[in-house]
Amino acid sequence: MPKSGWYLLVPAAFFFILNLSLAGTVPAVVLAAGHFTLLVLLFLFFRTVELNRVLPLVVATVSGLLFVYGILQKTLLFPRYLEWIQEGTDEFSRTIAIRIQSGRIFAIFTLPTLYAIVCAVLIIYILHFLIRKNGMARLGWAMLLLAGVINLLLTQSFGGVIYLAAGTLAYLFFCGILTPRVLAPALMAIFLFLFVITGLRFSEAQRLDPARLRLSNWQQATRLVTQNPWFGIGLGNYASEVSTVTQPNEARSIYAHNALLQEVAETGLLFNLFLIMLLWRYRRRLRPVSVRLSAPHLAVLVVLAIYNLIDIGVYFFAAGFLLIIALSQVYRRHTAPATRLLLPILPLAAMLLATAISRDALQEGRILFSRQQSPQAADAFSTSLKWNPWNAAAHLGAAQVHMLNHHLDAAANAASRALEIQPGAPYGHFLLSHVRLDQERFQDALYHAERAVQRRPDHVPYARWKQSLEAIFNHEKTDGSN
């Protein structure tokens, strides 16, 4: 294999253009491609950096901040959030309110399950340093370990127990200290965590909700793969397409809850065959560090492998970054740091940061709109669009504000712009249908109502709205004939 990798730009460009042509949402392809490209570049960069020297300081700092914030979120912030969010006026706000009422902490992350995997990874590293330290340092690591376990329990994540159990046992195995004497208390602690989580979420555990959700989502992802086996539906477009294959009796999610299934559904079998061939040839350059020296990193890889099997794993940047850190140290390359890679890394990181800021402003705008604070909501949506002009949800939020203020032309323009970015968005068609009705453009209103039902046939409000428009349209035709 040639030392230079420039020749790979040809197939990479081909698959990128192919995904752009297939995707219903082009910006999603660009963002997803930037996300995965950044992860690959970070792996190549961190391979050349000795992280083990700074890892204790980084783990202690990040763990301390996250774990303290997680406990404060549960005890102080959740009650204040519930007072601030006006439940019942907006679907997004109701979702946030229900999540907060469940008591499942998520710290600075978007989901409790994502925070659970972060906690599990940090706990493994903390356990590693705890075993190897003495004196007051060991006491400090023990306090961090206790805080980490408390945070993991407060996420109320069944997956969190699985991650921690698998990671702990894998770490003890790789260290060579997994004896019956150690195994017994480890299993007792694991089952204790499982019983506590089951008690906290007994009704869901009794109905097997987590298992049912994943089985349904795996079936939906499989249908997308069988419909578009070779080329997929376009990278990053799973969320916008999965509703077309979701049956009424199935659990609904915008994720496949399996990273590999979602990736195959998006990119197709042809790209994955090329990727397997590339990795097969590249493996010769990967020389792993000894098992004993890389035991905590290997345990983290075991945890993240499980996470990618029961969730979308590397699609979340936090999980992908943890994977890159562990993988880069397992396959450490003893050379000077590859600082030249910072040139493409920095703009990609800036792009993803801008997207994250846009998403945060969007959420703020949704909550403000639900509290009937329209001017502030409009400012938040405008801020979101400044950071990411292709944020379709922010355009729809702006359209809602314009509708409330009876600015129908502005509302129509905003909703139309959202549909240009994401043509299959059912709520975009639903909202534009309302605008067209207020503009007395009945045929356009009915068209967009039909499109909304086509994308979400099981959504009752869309179906009822379409029926209402059909009744109005038929009444107009009857009056016209008379």
CSV table of C-alpha atoms in Angstrom, one decimal:
chain,number,residue,atom,x,y,z
A,1,MET,CA,0.0,0.0,0.0
A,2,PRO,CA,1.5,3.4,-0.9
A,3,LYS,CA,2.7,5.6,2.0
A,4,SER,CA,0.7,8.6,0.7
A,5,GLY,CA,-3.0,8.4,1.1
A,6,TRP,CA,-3.9,11.1,-1.5
A,7,TYR,CA,-5.1,8.4,-3.9
A,8,LEU,CA,-8.0,7.7,-1.5
A,9,LEU,CA,-9.5,11.1,-2.3
A,10,VAL,CA,-10.8,9.8,-5.6
A,11,PRO,CA,-13.1,7.1,-4.1
A,12,ALA,CA,-13.9,9.4,-1.2
A,13,ALA,CA,-15.1,12.1,-3.6
A,14,PHE,CA,-17.1,9.6,-5.5
A,15,PHE,CA,-19.0,8.3,-2.5
A,16,PHE,CA,-19.5,11.8,-1.2
A,17,ILE,CA,-21.0,13.0,-4.4
A,18,LEU,CA,-23.1,9.8,-4.6
A,19,ASN,CA,-24.5,10.5,-1.1
A,20,LEU,CA,-25.3,14.1,-2.0
A,21,SER,CA,-27.2,12.9,-5.1
A,22,LEU,CA,-29.2,10.3,-3.1
A,23,ALA,CA,-29.9,12.3,0.1
A,24,GLY,CA,-33.2,14.1,0.7
A,25,THR,CA,-31.4,16.4,3.1
A,26,VAL,CA,-28.1,17.6,1.6
A,27,PRO,CA,-26.8,19.6,4.7
A,28,ALA,CA,-27.2,16.4,6.7
A,29,VAL,CA,-24.7,14.7,4.4
A,30,VAL,CA,-22.2,17.5,4.8
A,31,LEU,CA,-22.5,17.6,8.6
A,32,ALA,CA,-22.3,13.8,8.9
A,33,ALA,CA,-19.3,13.6,6.6
A,34,GLY,CA,-17.6,16.4,8.5
A,35,HIS,CA,-18.3,14.6,11.8
A,36,PHE,CA,-16.8,11.3,10.7
A,37,THR,CA,-13.9,12.9,8.8
A,38,LEU,CA,-13.0,14.8,12.0
A,39,LEU,CA,-13.0,11.6,14.1
A,40,VAL,CA,-10.7,9.9,11.6
A,41,LEU,CA,-8.3,12.9,11.6
A,42,LEU,CA,-8.4,13.0,15.4
A,43,PHE,CA,-7.4,9.3,15.5
A,44,LEU,CA,-4.5,9.9,13.2
A,45,PHE,CA,-3.4,12.9,15.3
A,46,PHE,CA,-3.7,11.4,18.8
A,47,ARG,CA,-1.9,8.2,17.6
A,48,THR,CA,1.2,10.4,17.6
A,49,VAL,CA,0.6,11.9,21.1
A,50,GLU,CA,1.4,10.3,24.4
A,51,LEU,CA,-1.8,10.9,26.3
A,52,ASN,CA,-1.1,8.6,29.2
A,53,ARG,CA,1.0,11.3,30.9
A,54,VAL,CA,-1.8,13.8,31.0
A,55,LEU,CA,-4.7,11.4,31.2
A,56,PRO,CA,-4.9,11.4,35.1
A,57,LEU,CA,-5.2,15.2,35.2
A,58,VAL,CA,-7.7,15.2,32.4
A,59,VAL,CA,-9.9,12.4,33.8
A,60,ALA,CA,-9.8,14.0,37.3
A,61,THR,CA,-10.8,17.4,36.0
A,62,VAL,CA,-13.5,16.3,33.6
A,63,SER,CA,-14.9,13.8,36.1
A,64,GLY,CA,-15.0,16.3,39.0
A,65,LEU,CA,-16.8,18.9,36.9
A,66,LEU,CA,-19.3,16.5,35.3
A,67,PHE,CA,-20.1,14.5,38.5
A,68,VAL,CA,-20.7,17.6,40.6
A,69,TYR,CA,-22.8,19.2,37.9
A,70,GLY,CA,-24.8,16.0,37.5
A,71,ILE,CA,-25.7,15.9,41.2
A,72,LEU,CA,-26.6,19.6,41.2
A,73,GLN,CA,-28.7,19.0,38.1
A,74,LYS,CA,-30.8,16.4,40.0
A,75,THR,CA,-31.1,18.3,43.3
A,76,LEU,CA,-31.2,22.0,42.3
A,77,LEU,CA,-31.7,22.5,38.6
A,78,PHE,CA,-34.4,20.1,37.7
A,79,PRO,CA,-37.0,21.8,40.0
A,80,ARG,CA,-36.1,25.2,38.6
A,81,TYR,CA,-36.3,23.8,35.0
A,82,LEU,CA,-39.8,22.5,35.7
A,83,GLU,CA,-40.9,26.0,36.9
A,84,TRP,CA,-39.4,27.6,33.8
A,85,ILE,CA,-40.8,25.2,31.2
A,86,GLN,CA,-44.5,25.6,30.6
A,87,GLU,CA,-45.6,22.1,30.0
A,88,GLY,CA,-48.4,21.3,27.6
A,89,THR,CA,-48.1,24.1,25.1
A,90,ASP,CA,-45.5,22.7,22.8
A,91,GLU,CA,-44.4,19.1,21.9
A,92,PHE,CA,-40.7,19.9,22.4
A,93,SER,CA,-41.4,21.5,25.8
A,94,ARG,CA,-43.6,18.6,26.9
A,95,THR,CA,-40.8,16.2,25.9
A,96,ILE,CA,-38.3,18.1,28.0
A,97,ALA,CA,-40.7,18.4,30.9
A,98,ILE,CA,-41.4,14.6,30.9
A,99,ARG,CA,-37.6,13.9,30.8
A,100,ILE,CA,-37.0,16.2,33.7
A,101,GLN,CA,-39.9,14.7,35.7
A,102,SER,CA,-38.4,11.3,35.2
A,103,GLY,CA,-35.4,12.4,37.3
A,104,ARG,CA,-32.9,11.0,34.8
A,105,ILE,CA,-29.9,13.3,34.7
A,106,PHE,CA,-28.0,14.0,31.5
A,107,ALA,CA,-25.5,16.7,32.6
A,108,ILE,CA,-24.3,18.7,29.6
A,109,PHE,CA,-25.3,16.0,27.1
A,110,THR,CA,-28.5,15.5,25.1
A,111,LEU,CA,-29.6,12.1,26.5
A,112,PRO,CA,-29.3,10.2,29.8
A,113,THR,CA,-28.0,7.2,27.9
A,114,LEU,CA,-25.2,9.2,26.4
A,115,TYR,CA,-24.2,10.5,29.8
A,116,ALA,CA,-24.3,7.0,31.1
A,117,ILE,CA,-21.7,5.8,28.6
A,118,VAL,CA,-19.5,8.8,29.5
A,119,CYS,CA,-19.8,8.0,33.2
A,120,ALA,CA,-19.0,4.3,32.5
A,121,VAL,CA,-15.8,5.2,30.6
A,122,LEU,CA,-14.7,7.7,33.2
A,123,ILE,CA,-15.3,5.2,36.0
A,124,ILE,CA,-13.1,2.7,34.2
A,125,TYR,CA,-10.2,5.2,34.0
A,126,ILE,CA,-10.8,6.2,37.6
A,127,LEU,CA,-10.7,2.6,38.7
A,128,HIS,CA,-7.4,2.1,36.9
A,129,PHE,CA,-5.8,5.1,38.6
A,130,LEU,CA,-7.3,4.1,42.0
A,131,ILE,CA,-5.7,0.7,41.9
A,132,ARG,CA,-2.3,2.2,41.0
A,133,LYS,CA,-2.2,5.1,43.5
A,134,ASN,CA,-1.4,5.2,47.2
A,135,GLY,CA,-2.1,7.5,50.1
A,136,MET,CA,-4.2,10.7,49.7
A,137,ALA,CA,-4.2,10.3,45.9
A,138,ARG,CA,-6.1,7.0,46.3
A,139,LEU,CA,-8.6,8.7,48.6
A,140,GLY,CA,-9.2,11.3,45.9
A,141,TRP,CA,-9.8,8.7,43.2
A,142,ALA,CA,-12.1,6.8,45.6
A,143,MET,CA,-14.3,9.9,46.1
A,144,LEU,CA,-14.4,10.4,42.3
A,145,LEU,CA,-15.4,6.8,41.9
A,146,LEU,CA,-18.2,7.1,44.4
A,147,ALA,CA,-19.5,10.3,42.6
A,148,GLY,CA,-19.3,8.6,39.3
A,149,VAL,CA,-21.3,5.6,40.5
A,150,ILE,CA,-23.9,8.0,41.9
A,151,ASN,CA,-24.2,9.8,38.6
A,152,LEU,CA,-24.5,6.6,36.7
A,153,LEU,CA,-27.3,5.5,38.9
A,154,LEU,CA,-29.0,8.9,38.5
A,155,THR,CA,-29.1,8.4,34.8
A,156,GLN,CA,-31.3,5.4,35.5
A,157,SER,CA,-29.9,3.7,32.4
A,158,PHE,CA,-30.2,0.0,32.0
A,159,GLY,CA,-27.4,0.3,29.4
A,160,GLY,CA,-25.2,2.1,31.9
A,161,VAL,CA,-25.2,-1.0,34.1
A,162,ILE,CA,-24.3,-3.2,31.1
A,163,TYR,CA,-21.5,-0.8,30.1
A,164,LEU,CA,-20.0,-0.6,33.6
A,165,ALA,CA,-20.3,-4.3,34.2
A,166,ALA,CA,-18.6,-5.2,30.9
A,167,GLY,CA,-16.0,-2.6,31.2
A,168,THR,CA,-15.0,-3.5,34.8
A,169,LEU,CA,-14.8,-7.2,34.1
A,170,ALA,CA,-12.9,-6.5,30.9
A,171,TYR,CA,-10.4,-4.3,32.7
A,172,LEU,CA,-9.8,-6.8,35.5
A,173,PHE,CA,-9.4,-9.5,32.8
A,174,PHE,CA,-6.8,-7.5,30.8
A,175,CYS,CA,-4.9,-6.7,34.0
A,176,GLY,CA,-4.8,-10.4,34.9
A,177,ILE,CA,-6.4,-9.9,38.3
A,178,LEU,CA,-9.8,-11.4,37.5
A,179,THR,CA,-9.8,-14.2,40.1
A,180,PRO,CA,-12.8,-15.8,41.8
A,181,ARG,CA,-12.0,-13.7,44.9
A,182,VAL,CA,-12.4,-10.5,42.8
A,183,LEU,CA,-15.2,-11.8,40.6
A,184,ALA,CA,-17.7,-12.5,43.4
A,185,PRO,CA,-17.8,-8.9,44.9
A,186,ALA,CA,-17.7,-7.4,41.4
A,187,LEU,CA,-20.8,-9.4,40.3
A,188,MET,CA,-22.5,-8.5,43.6
A,189,ALA,CA,-21.9,-4.8,42.9
A,190,ILE,CA,-23.1,-5.2,39.4
A,191,PHE,CA,-26.4,-6.9,40.4
A,192,LEU,CA,-26.9,-4.3,43.1
A,193,PHE,CA,-26.7,-1.5,40.4
A,194,LEU,CA,-29.1,-3.5,38.2
A,195,PHE,CA,-31.7,-3.9,41.0
A,196,VAL,CA,-31.5,-0.2,41.9
A,197,ILE,CA,-32.1,0.9,38.2
A,198,THR,CA,-34.9,-1.7,37.9
A,199,GLY,CA,-36.5,-0.3,41.0
A,200,LEU,CA,-36.3,3.3,39.7
A,201,ARG,CA,-37.8,2.4,36.4
A,202,PHE,CA,-39.9,-0.6,37.4
A,203,SER,CA,-42.9,0.1,35.1
A,204,GLU,CA,-40.6,0.4,32.0
A,205,ALA,CA,-38.7,-2.7,33.0
A,206,GLN,CA,-41.9,-4.6,33.5
A,207,ARG,CA,-43.1,-3.7,30.0
A,208,LEU,CA,-39.6,-4.4,28.5
A,209,ASP,CA,-39.8,-0.9,26.9
A,210,PRO,CA,-36.0,-0.6,26.2
A,211,ALA,CA,-35.9,-4.0,24.5
A,212,ARG,CA,-39.1,-3.4,22.5
A,213,LEU,CA,-37.8,-0.1,21.3
A,214,ARG,CA,-34.6,-1.5,20.0
A,215,LEU,CA,-36.2,-4.5,18.3
A,216,SER,CA,-38.6,-2.2,16.5
A,217,ASN,CA,-35.8,0.2,15.5
A,218,TRP,CA,-33.7,-2.7,14.2
A,219,GLN,CA,-36.5,-3.9,12.0
A,220,GLN,CA,-37.1,-0.4,10.6
A,221,ALA,CA,-33.4,0.0,9.8
A,222,THR,CA,-33.4,-3.4,8.1
A,223,ARG,CA,-36.3,-2.3,5.9
A,224,LEU,CA,-34.4,0.7,4.8
A,225,VAL,CA,-31.4,-1.4,4.0
A,226,THR,CA,-33.4,-3.9,1.9
A,227,GLN,CA,-35.1,-1.0,0.1
A,228,ASN,CA,-31.8,0.7,-0.8
A,229,PRO,CA,-29.2,-2.0,-0.4
A,230,TRP,CA,-26.3,-0.9,-2.5
A,231,PHE,CA,-26.2,2.9,-2.2
A,232,GLY,CA,-28.2,3.7,0.9
A,233,ILE,CA,-30.4,6.7,1.6
A,234,GLY,CA,-27.6,9.2,2.0
A,235,LEU,CA,-25.3,9.8,5.0
A,236,GLY,CA,-27.0,11.6,7.8
A,237,ASN,CA,-30.5,11.1,6.4
A,238,TYR,CA,-31.7,8.2,8.5
A,239,ALA,CA,-33.8,10.5,10.8
A,240,SER,CA,-35.7,12.0,7.8
A,241,GLU,CA,-36.4,8.7,6.1
A,242,VAL,CA,-37.2,6.2,8.8
A,243,SER,CA,-40.8,7.4,9.2
A,244,THR,CA,-41.5,6.0,5.7
A,245,VAL,CA,-40.9,2.4,6.9
A,246,THR,CA,-42.3,2.7,10.4
A,247,GLN,CA,-45.4,0.7,11.0
A,248,PRO,CA,-48.2,2.0,13.3
A,249,ASN,CA,-47.7,-0.6,16.0
A,250,GLU,CA,-44.0,-0.1,16.3
A,251,ALA,CA,-41.9,2.0,18.7
A,252,ARG,CA,-40.8,5.2,16.9
A,253,SER,CA,-37.3,6.7,17.0
A,254,ILE,CA,-35.1,8.8,14.7
A,255,TYR,CA,-32.2,6.4,15.6
A,256,ALA,CA,-31.6,2.8,14.6
A,257,HIS,CA,-30.2,2.1,18.1
A,258,ASN,CA,-27.4,0.2,16.3
A,259,ALA,CA,-24.6,2.2,14.8
A,260,LEU,CA,-23.7,-0.4,12.2
A,261,LEU,CA,-27.3,-0.8,11.0
A,262,GLN,CA,-27.8,2.9,10.7
A,263,GLU,CA,-24.5,3.4,8.9
A,264,VAL,CA,-25.3,0.7,6.4
A,265,ALA,CA,-28.8,2.1,5.8
A,266,GLU,CA,-27.3,5.5,5.1
A,267,THR,CA,-24.3,4.6,3.0
A,268,GLY,CA,-25.2,1.2,1.5
A,269,LEU,CA,-23.3,-2.0,1.1
A,270,LEU,CA,-21.0,-0.8,-1.7
A,271,PHE,CA,-19.4,1.8,0.4
A,272,ASN,CA,-19.0,-0.6,3.3
A,273,LEU,CA,-17.3,-3.2,1.1
A,274,PHE,CA,-14.8,-0.6,0.0
A,275,LEU,CA,-14.3,0.4,3.7
A,276,ILE,CA,-13.7,-3.2,4.8
A,277,MET,CA,-11.1,-3.6,2.0
A,278,LEU,CA,-9.4,-0.4,3.0
A,279,LEU,CA,-9.2,-1.3,6.7
A,280,TRP,CA,-8.0,-4.8,5.8
A,281,ARG,CA,-5.0,-3.3,4.0
A,282,TYR,CA,-4.4,-0.6,6.6
A,283,ARG,CA,-4.3,-3.2,9.4
A,284,ARG,CA,-0.6,-3.8,8.7
A,285,ARG,CA,0.3,-0.4,9.9
A,286,LEU,CA,-1.5,-0.9,13.2
A,287,ARG,CA,0.7,-2.4,15.9
A,288,PRO,CA,-1.1,-2.5,19.2
A,289,VAL,CA,0.6,-1.7,22.5
A,290,SER,CA,0.9,-4.7,25.0
A,291,VAL,CA,-2.4,-5.7,26.7
A,292,ARG,CA,-1.1,-4.9,30.2
A,293,LEU,CA,-0.1,-1.4,29.3
A,294,SER,CA,-3.3,-0.6,27.4
A,295,ALA,CA,-5.7,-2.4,29.7
A,296,PRO,CA,-8.0,0.6,30.6
A,297,HIS,CA,-8.1,1.6,26.9
A,298,LEU,CA,-9.0,-1.9,25.8
A,299,ALA,CA,-11.8,-2.1,28.5
A,300,VAL,CA,-13.1,1.2,27.2
A,301,LEU,CA,-13.2,-0.2,23.6
A,302,VAL,CA,-15.2,-3.2,24.9
A,303,VAL,CA,-17.7,-0.8,26.5
A,304,LEU,CA,-18.0,1.4,23.4
A,305,ALA,CA,-18.4,-1.7,21.2
A,306,ILE,CA,-21.4,-2.7,23.2
A,307,TYR,CA,-22.7,0.8,23.1
A,308,ASN,CA,-22.5,0.9,19.3
A,309,LEU,CA,-24.5,-2.4,19.2
A,310,ILE,CA,-27.4,-1.1,21.3
A,311,ASP,CA,-27.3,2.6,20.4
A,312,ILE,CA,-25.9,4.7,17.6
A,313,GLY,CA,-22.6,5.2,19.4
A,314,VAL,CA,-20.1,7.1,17.2
A,315,TYR,CA,-22.9,9.2,15.7
A,316,PHE,CA,-22.7,11.1,19.0
A,317,PHE,CA,-19.5,13.1,19.0
A,318,ALA,CA,-18.8,12.5,22.7
A,319,ALA,CA,-18.9,8.7,22.2
A,320,GLY,CA,-16.9,8.9,19.0
A,321,PHE,CA,-14.3,11.1,20.7
A,322,LEU,CA,-14.0,8.6,23.6
A,323,LEU,CA,-13.6,5.8,21.1
A,324,ILE,CA,-10.8,7.7,19.2
A,325,ILE,CA,-8.9,8.4,22.4
A,326,ALA,CA,-8.9,4.8,23.5
A,327,LEU,CA,-8.2,3.4,20.0
A,328,SER,CA,-5.4,5.9,19.4
A,329,GLN,CA,-3.6,4.8,22.6
A,330,VAL,CA,-4.0,1.1,21.9
A,331,TYR,CA,-2.4,1.7,18.5
A,332,ARG,CA,0.0,4.3,19.7
A,333,ARG,CA,2.6,5.4,17.1
A,334,HIS,CA,5.9,6.5,18.6
A,335,THR,CA,6.7,9.5,16.4
A,336,ALA,CA,6.6,13.3,16.6
A,337,PRO,CA,3.1,14.7,17.0
A,338,ALA,CA,1.4,15.0,13.5
A,339,THR,CA,0.7,18.7,13.9
A,340,ARG,CA,0.1,19.1,10.2
A,341,LEU,CA,-3.3,17.4,10.8
A,342,LEU,CA,-4.4,20.3,12.8
A,343,LEU,CA,-4.9,22.3,9.6
A,344,PRO,CA,-8.0,20.3,8.5
A,345,ILE,CA,-9.0,19.4,12.1
A,346,LEU,CA,-9.6,23.0,13.2
A,347,PRO,CA,-12.1,24.1,10.5
A,348,LEU,CA,-14.0,20.8,10.8
A,349,ALA,CA,-14.2,21.3,14.6
A,350,ALA,CA,-15.4,24.9,14.1
A,351,MET,CA,-18.1,23.7,11.7
A,352,LEU,CA,-19.4,21.2,14.3
A,353,LEU,CA,-19.1,23.7,17.1
A,354,ALA,CA,-21.2,26.2,15.1
A,355,THR,CA,-23.8,23.4,14.5
A,356,ALA,CA,-23.9,22.7,18.3
A,357,ILE,CA,-24.4,26.4,19.1
A,358,SER,CA,-27.2,26.6,16.5
A,359,ARG,CA,-28.9,23.6,18.1
A,360,ASP,CA,-28.7,25.0,21.6
A,361,ALA,CA,-30.2,28.3,20.3
A,362,LEU,CA,-33.0,26.4,18.6
A,363,GLN,CA,-33.9,24.6,21.8
A,364,GLU,CA,-33.9,27.8,23.7
A,365,GLY,CA,-36.2,29.3,21.1
A,366,ARG,CA,-38.6,26.4,21.3
A,367,ILE,CA,-38.9,26.7,25.1
A,368,LEU,CA,-39.4,30.5,24.8
A,369,PHE,CA,-42.1,30.0,22.2
A,370,SER,CA,-43.9,27.5,24.4
A,371,ARG,CA,-43.9,30.1,27.2
A,372,GLN,CA,-45.5,32.5,24.7
A,373,GLN,CA,-42.5,34.8,24.6
A,374,SER,CA,-42.6,35.3,20.9
A,375,PRO,CA,-40.1,38.2,20.5
A,376,GLN,CA,-37.4,36.4,22.5
A,377,ALA,CA,-38.1,33.1,20.6
A,378,ALA,CA,-37.7,34.9,17.3
A,379,ASP,CA,-34.3,36.2,18.5
A,380,ALA,CA,-33.3,32.7,19.5
A,381,PHE,CA,-34.3,31.3,16.1
A,382,SER,CA,-32.5,34.1,14.4
A,383,THR,CA,-29.3,33.3,16.4
A,384,SER,CA,-29.7,29.7,15.5
A,385,LEU,CA,-29.8,30.5,11.8
A,386,LYS,CA,-26.8,32.8,12.0
A,387,TRP,CA,-24.7,29.9,13.3
A,388,ASN,CA,-26.3,27.4,10.9
A,389,PRO,CA,-28.4,28.8,8.0
A,390,TRP,CA,-29.3,25.2,7.0
A,391,ASN,CA,-31.1,24.4,10.3
A,392,ALA,CA,-34.5,23.4,9.0
A,393,ALA,CA,-36.0,23.2,12.5
A,394,ALA,CA,-35.0,26.9,13.2
A,395,HIS,CA,-36.7,28.0,9.9
A,396,LEU,CA,-39.8,26.2,11.1
A,397,GLY,CA,-39.6,27.9,14.5
A,398,ALA,CA,-39.4,31.2,12.8
A,399,ALA,CA,-42.4,30.3,10.6
A,400,GLN,CA,-44.4,29.6,13.8
A,401,VAL,CA,-43.5,33.0,15.2
A,402,HIS,CA,-44.5,34.7,11.9
A,403,MET,CA,-47.8,32.8,11.9
A,404,LEU,CA,-48.6,33.9,15.4
A,405,ASN,CA,-47.9,37.5,14.4
A,406,HIS,CA,-50.1,37.0,11.2
A,407,HIS,CA,-47.1,37.6,8.9
A,408,LEU,CA,-48.3,35.0,6.4
A,409,ASP,CA,-45.8,35.7,3.6
A,410,ALA,CA,-42.9,35.6,6.0
A,411,ALA,CA,-44.2,32.4,7.5
A,412,ALA,CA,-44.6,30.8,4.1
A,413,ASN,CA,-41.1,31.8,3.1
A,414,ALA,CA,-39.6,30.4,6.3
A,415,ALA,CA,-41.5,27.1,6.0
A,416,SER,CA,-40.7,26.8,2.3
A,417,ARG,CA,-37.0,27.4,3.1
A,418,ALA,CA,-37.2,24.6,5.7
A,419,LEU,CA,-38.7,22.2,3.1
A,420,GLU,CA,-35.9,23.2,0.6
A,421,ILE,CA,-33.4,22.1,3.1
A,422,GLN,CA,-35.3,19.0,4.3
A,423,PRO,CA,-37.9,18.1,1.7
A,424,GLY,CA,-39.3,15.2,3.6
A,425,ALA,CA,-40.0,17.0,6.9
A,426,PRO,CA,-43.7,16.2,7.7
A,427,TYR,CA,-44.1,19.0,10.2
A,428,GLY,CA,-42.8,21.4,7.6
A,429,HIS,CA,-45.6,20.4,5.2
A,430,PHE,CA,-48.1,20.5,8.0
A,431,LEU,CA,-47.1,24.0,9.0
A,432,LEU,CA,-47.0,25.3,5.4
A,433,SER,CA,-50.5,23.7,4.9
A,434,HIS,CA,-51.8,25.9,7.7
A,435,VAL,CA,-50.2,29.0,6.2
A,436,ARG,CA,-51.6,28.3,2.7
A,437,LEU,CA,-55.1,27.8,4.2
A,438,ASP,CA,-54.8,31.2,5.9
A,439,GLN,CA,-53.7,32.6,2.5
A,440,GLU,CA,-56.8,31.0,1.0
A,441,ARG,CA,-54.7,28.8,-1.3
A,442,PHE,CA,-56.8,25.7,-0.7
A,443,GLN,CA,-55.1,23.4,-3.3
A,444,ASP,CA,-51.7,24.2,-2.0
A,445,ALA,CA,-52.9,23.6,1.6
A,446,LEU,CA,-54.3,20.2,0.7
A,447,TYR,CA,-51.2,19.2,-1.2
A,448,HIS,CA,-48.9,19.9,1.7
A,449,ALA,CA,-51.4,18.2,4.1
A,450,GLU,CA,-51.2,15.1,1.9
A,451,ARG,CA,-47.4,15.2,1.9
A,452,ALA,CA,-47.4,15.3,5.7
A,453,VAL,CA,-49.6,12.3,5.9
A,454,GLN,CA,-47.5,10.4,3.3
A,455,ARG,CA,-44.4,10.9,5.5
A,456,ARG,CA,-46.2,10.2,8.8
A,457,PRO,CA,-49.3,8.1,8.0
A,458,ASP,CA,-49.7,7.0,11.7
A,459,HIS,CA,-49.7,10.6,13.0
A,460,VAL,CA,-53.3,11.4,14.0
A,461,PRO,CA,-53.1,15.2,13.9
A,462,TYR,CA,-51.8,15.2,10.3
A,463,ALA,CA,-54.6,12.8,9.2
A,464,ARG,CA,-57.3,14.8,10.9
A,465,TRP,CA,-56.0,18.0,9.3
A,466,LYS,CA,-56.0,16.4,5.9
A,467,GLN,CA,-59.6,15.3,6.4
A,468,SER,CA,-60.6,18.8,7.5
A,469,LEU,CA,-59.1,20.3,4.4
A,470,GLU,CA,-60.7,17.7,2.2
A,471,ALA,CA,-64.1,18.6,3.7
A,472,ILE,CA,-63.4,22.3,3.1
A,473,PHE,CA,-62.2,21.7,-0.4
A,474,ASN,CA,-65.3,19.6,-1.3
A,475,HIS,CA,-67.6,22.2,0.2
A,476,GLU,CA,-65.9,24.9,-1.9
A,477,LYS,CA,-66.4,22.7,-5.0
A,478,THR,CA,-70.0,22.2,-4.2
A,479,ASP,CA,-70.6,25.9,-3.7
A,480,GLY,CA,-68.9,26.6,-6.9
A,481,SER,CA,-71.0,24.2,-8.9
A,482,ASN,CA,-74.2,25.7,-7.4
